[in-house]
Amino acid sequence: MADIYLETGKKKVFAGSLDWPGWGRFGKSEEEAIEALAAYGARYEPIATAAGYSFPAAPRLNVVERVPGTATTEFGAPDGHPAADGSAVTAAVAGRHTKPLRAAWAAFDAYAAIAPESLRKGPRGGGRDRDKMIGHVIETESAYARKIGVKHRPPALEDRAAVDALRDDVIATLGRTSDGGPLTDNGWTARYAARRFVWHVLDHLWEMEDRSA
């Protein structure tokens, strides 16, 4: 059993796990989103394993909540806030936030180091090449970090020390216990932040893998 929520926009539906940060996929309908999520379980499993957790084989997906989507949903990023996001964050929950995030970063960085610079274009000729994708991930993390009270200038692609400093502060913040409320004024809860951070890294990791072929 794996509890999931559905975020429904006008043209897209996002199915996301409440227990496994970053395991989430889009579809044009609830059925397509759930099918896509189930299919990507095999790709998420190595991340969970690297984080030190045992990911269930072919879990039965249980929809526990539906929330409305936003313009961000239509753009292709999860933006729904299920009620569970407001639950208190214990030390164990904080670990389930930070460990998959570290594992996602490690997997992304490892694959980026061997991926070709020029990636296969999408069906309409779109898509970033490798270095632009890496830069996008890092720049986006700097923006996400502000939503949890971590302020860093967007690091340059080649400035590894600055990238590590940003990520270390994100981990320190998400690794703390909390009452479940936003981590900064007008910011994100820890549960939502973990889900969004990990999802974004994995979404581009999997895109890079698929477009390297």
XYZ file of C-alpha atoms in Angstrom, residues 19 21 51-53 89-103 171 174-177 194:
26
model
C 5.536 8.880 1.860
C 9.353 12.376 -1.696
C 18.689 6.495 0.754
C 18.641 3.400 2.959
C 14.986 2.444 2.583
C 7.740 16.562 11.103
C 9.463 14.164 13.472
C 13.128 13.205 13.280
C 12.152 10.053 11.377
C 10.101 12.032 8.859
C 12.904 14.573 8.452
C 15.210 11.690 7.596
C 12.792 10.529 4.927
C 13.015 14.035 3.477
C 16.773 14.534 3.497
C 18.019 11.037 2.656
C 16.102 10.698 -0.648
C 17.134 14.247 -1.556
C 20.803 13.426 -1.013
C 20.344 10.227 -3.027
C 19.588 19.616 4.083
C 14.784 20.059 5.994
C 16.531 17.871 8.557
C 14.990 19.706 11.488
C 11.819 18.712 13.280
C 11.007 17.814 0.170
